[in-house]
């Protein structure tokens, strides 16, 4: 249905193309505009005492050296954001 409607507005060669996804530039964002956020959230996550600090920093350094993709590091950042949202003030005893 969408292709029929789009025929009026989109070049026919574009309508014959197969569907394809797109990626977000997470790595570039995490080393650029989100760098301070990433570093601060990792530091706060370490301070919670849940994760071993060396393991968190290992992922951070591996990401900076392009040895792992941004997804592993972003998961750690997101865990901290989740803690901040739902467990304010939580620290491991």
Tab-separated table of C-alpha atoms in Angstrom:
chain	number	residue	atom	x	y	z
A	1	UNK	CA	0.000	0.000	0.000
A	2	UNK	CA	2.797	2.383	0.929
A	3	UNK	CA	4.611	1.790	-2.366
A	4	UNK	CA	1.473	2.616	-4.351
A	5	UNK	CA	1.020	5.874	-2.487
A	6	UNK	CA	4.743	6.654	-2.755
A	7	UNK	CA	4.746	6.208	-6.562
A	8	UNK	CA	3.505	9.775	-6.900
A	9	UNK	CA	6.383	11.182	-4.842
A	10	UNK	CA	9.402	8.868	-5.126
A	11	UNK	CA	11.502	7.922	-8.142
A	12	UNK	CA	10.680	4.405	-9.434
A	13	UNK	CA	14.265	3.175	-8.939
A	14	UNK	CA	13.951	3.921	-5.227
A	15	UNK	CA	10.718	1.976	-4.978
A	16	UNK	CA	12.386	-1.138	-6.437
A	17	UNK	CA	15.129	-1.194	-3.804
A	18	UNK	CA	15.031	-3.816	-1.078
A	19	UNK	CA	14.493	-2.745	2.499
A	20	UNK	CA	17.642	-2.074	4.474
A	21	UNK	CA	18.385	-0.871	7.948
A	22	UNK	CA	20.644	1.869	9.175
A	23	UNK	CA	23.050	2.218	12.053
A	24	UNK	CA	23.395	4.969	14.592
A	25	UNK	CA	26.904	6.375	15.051
A	26	UNK	CA	27.095	5.372	18.739
A	27	UNK	CA	30.877	5.101	18.762
A	28	UNK	CA	31.308	8.599	17.335
A	29	UNK	CA	28.738	10.015	19.752
A	30	UNK	CA	30.316	8.254	22.734
A	31	UNK	CA	33.723	9.683	21.886
A	32	UNK	CA	32.275	13.081	20.967
A	33	UNK	CA	29.212	14.796	22.420
A	34	UNK	CA	28.427	11.974	24.893
A	35	UNK	CA	32.002	11.477	26.108
A	36	UNK	CA	31.518	13.309	29.419
A	37	UNK	CA	28.254	11.501	30.060
A	38	UNK	CA	29.876	8.107	29.414
A	39	UNK	CA	32.857	8.810	31.648
A	40	UNK	CA	30.726	10.244	34.473
A	41	UNK	CA	28.222	7.387	34.426
A	42	UNK	CA	30.968	4.756	34.404
A	43	UNK	CA	32.651	6.483	37.347
A	44	UNK	CA	29.346	6.572	39.248
A	45	UNK	CA	28.683	2.912	38.417
A	46	UNK	CA	32.099	1.968	39.780
A	47	UNK	CA	31.394	3.957	42.956
A	48	UNK	CA	28.251	1.891	43.566
A	49	UNK	CA	30.477	-1.098	44.309
A	50	UNK	CA	28.462	-3.578	42.262
A	51	UNK	CA	30.874	-4.109	39.388
A	52	UNK	CA	34.583	-4.730	39.695
A	53	UNK	CA	36.273	-1.406	38.821
A	54	UNK	CA	39.008	-3.076	36.765
A	55	UNK	CA	36.428	-4.862	34.613
A	56	UNK	CA	34.516	-1.643	33.906
A	57	UNK	CA	37.711	0.224	33.046
A	58	UNK	CA	38.883	-2.678	30.874
A	59	UNK	CA	35.760	-2.314	28.727
A	60	UNK	CA	36.266	1.443	28.605
A	61	UNK	CA	39.880	1.145	27.442
A	62	UNK	CA	39.027	-1.605	24.957
A	63	UNK	CA	36.326	0.634	23.475
A	64	UNK	CA	38.707	3.585	23.218
A	65	UNK	CA	41.233	1.319	21.455
A	66	UNK	CA	38.520	0.130	19.005
A	67	UNK	CA	38.837	-3.449	20.276
A	68	UNK	CA	35.133	-3.697	21.145
A	69	UNK	CA	32.079	-1.962	19.791
A	70	UNK	CA	30.141	0.683	21.690
A	71	UNK	CA	27.298	-1.655	22.648
A	72	UNK	CA	29.081	-3.310	25.599
A	73	UNK	CA	30.147	-0.001	27.080
A	74	UNK	CA	26.762	1.593	26.428
A	75	UNK	CA	25.103	-1.242	28.353
A	76	UNK	CA	27.170	-0.305	31.412
A	77	UNK	CA	26.278	3.366	30.997
A	78	UNK	CA	22.629	2.447	30.659
A	79	UNK	CA	22.742	0.281	33.791
A	80	UNK	CA	23.912	3.332	35.723
A	81	UNK	CA	21.168	5.479	34.202
A	82	UNK	CA	18.674	2.778	35.219
A	83	UNK	CA	20.037	2.749	38.782
A	84	UNK	CA	19.715	6.521	38.962
A	85	UNK	CA	16.118	6.331	37.844
A	86	UNK	CA	14.935	3.484	40.061
A	87	UNK	CA	17.433	3.092	42.919
A	88	UNK	CA	18.472	6.572	43.941
A	89	UNK	CA	21.168	6.495	46.582
A	90	UNK	CA	21.808	2.748	46.331
A	91	UNK	CA	25.303	1.710	47.318
A	92	UNK	CA	26.521	-1.782	48.037
A	93	UNK	CA	27.185	-2.148	51.776
